[in-house]
Amino acid sequence: PAYLYDRNPNTIRSQAVAVSLPARPSPAAQPTCLALGAIGVSLNGVVFFNALDALGRDAVAHEILDACEGHPERSGQYHYHNHATCLDDGGTDHSPLVGYAYDGFGIFGRRGEGARWLTNADLDACHGHTHAIPWDGTTVTMYHYHTTDEYPYTLGCYRGASVRNGP
């Protein structure tokens, strides 16, 4: 029914996205702000956009999303603003890796250590924290992001040096 009131005029079109990320990202001296648009990429190849729509509003609250909680923007790039329902967050322990931010740090699902459902209060301003995680076939203690059900949903800022800040 929402389609009758707020139609997205854009259609999904094939996109070429190439990003080189550091295998071992490291925190920057200071966090940096996110630009509008692409801030990372999910393991299924769909990009993550920040939490804002083009008018600076909470995109999840103000835009029409499909069954996977994604939609296309003007150029046809399909994207998520949050932890999409089509991303695996299964299991009964710490959530799996669901993607990478454009600073190289991993983005994990909504469960933290001990399978506890995370909220913004559990994470720093960039939407992450540090503890042991599986990384490149080993267990390492490193910074990483988590998705939550609360705004900003994925990232609040980059904790590392962004290598790309756009589609």
XYZ file of C-alpha atoms in Angstrom, residues 45-137:
93
model
C 27.752 -7.624 -3.327
C 25.063 -5.097 -2.412
C 26.512 -1.817 -1.155
C 25.657 -0.306 2.210
C 24.638 3.352 2.125
C 24.719 5.460 5.256
C 21.522 5.842 7.263
C 20.376 9.077 5.611
C 18.253 9.632 2.547
C 18.988 12.434 0.055
C 16.993 14.873 2.232
C 19.019 14.063 5.358
C 16.292 11.982 7.020
C 16.421 8.482 8.498
C 16.191 6.482 5.247
C 14.791 3.347 6.900
C 11.933 5.368 8.399
C 11.205 7.542 5.349
C 11.903 5.490 2.222
C 10.098 2.552 0.661
C 12.190 -0.619 0.891
C 11.590 -3.994 -0.718
C 11.292 -7.389 1.000
C 15.087 -7.494 1.502
C 15.012 -3.930 2.919
C 16.882 -2.461 -0.024
C 16.077 -0.234 -2.992
C 17.726 1.471 -5.991
C 18.960 5.062 -6.094
C 18.988 7.396 -9.132
C 21.748 5.586 -11.036
C 20.025 2.257 -10.346
C 22.464 1.094 -7.674
C 20.602 -1.247 -5.346
C 21.647 -0.700 -1.722
C 20.865 -1.247 1.952
C 20.695 1.362 4.711
C 20.483 -1.201 7.525
C 20.889 -4.891 8.311
C 18.799 -6.245 5.466
C 16.597 -9.268 6.033
C 18.372 -11.038 3.154
C 21.739 -10.945 4.965
C 22.573 -14.014 7.044
C 22.574 -13.312 10.764
C 21.848 -16.889 11.762
C 23.426 -18.998 14.415
C 23.456 -18.848 18.167
C 26.761 -17.108 18.862
C 28.453 -13.903 17.729
C 26.950 -12.786 14.411
C 28.863 -13.621 11.259
C 30.631 -11.146 9.029
C 28.063 -9.543 6.699
C 30.314 -7.092 4.829
C 33.151 -4.588 4.879
C 33.192 -0.861 5.526
C 35.198 1.270 3.107
C 37.934 1.590 5.735
C 38.544 -2.178 5.621
C 37.003 -3.095 8.973
C 34.436 -5.866 9.007
C 30.731 -5.328 9.518
C 29.133 -8.065 11.604
C 25.473 -8.727 12.337
C 23.415 -7.742 15.363
C 24.711 -10.206 17.965
C 27.866 -9.634 19.981
C 29.844 -11.847 22.337
C 27.701 -14.483 24.035
C 25.050 -14.010 21.303
C 23.759 -10.898 23.075
C 21.577 -8.691 20.847
C 23.448 -5.392 20.537
C 22.112 -1.865 20.859
C 23.787 1.462 20.187
C 24.688 1.653 23.884
C 26.981 -1.375 23.410
C 28.976 0.290 20.622
C 31.083 3.413 20.149
C 30.086 6.442 18.059
C 31.289 4.731 14.868
C 29.083 1.715 15.698
C 31.817 -0.734 16.604
C 34.049 -2.145 19.307
C 37.108 -4.373 19.781
C 37.290 -8.026 20.799
C 38.353 -11.384 19.351
C 36.710 -12.191 15.991
C 37.351 -14.602 13.130
C 39.391 -12.760 10.486
C 40.987 -14.233 7.388
C 40.976 -17.785 8.763
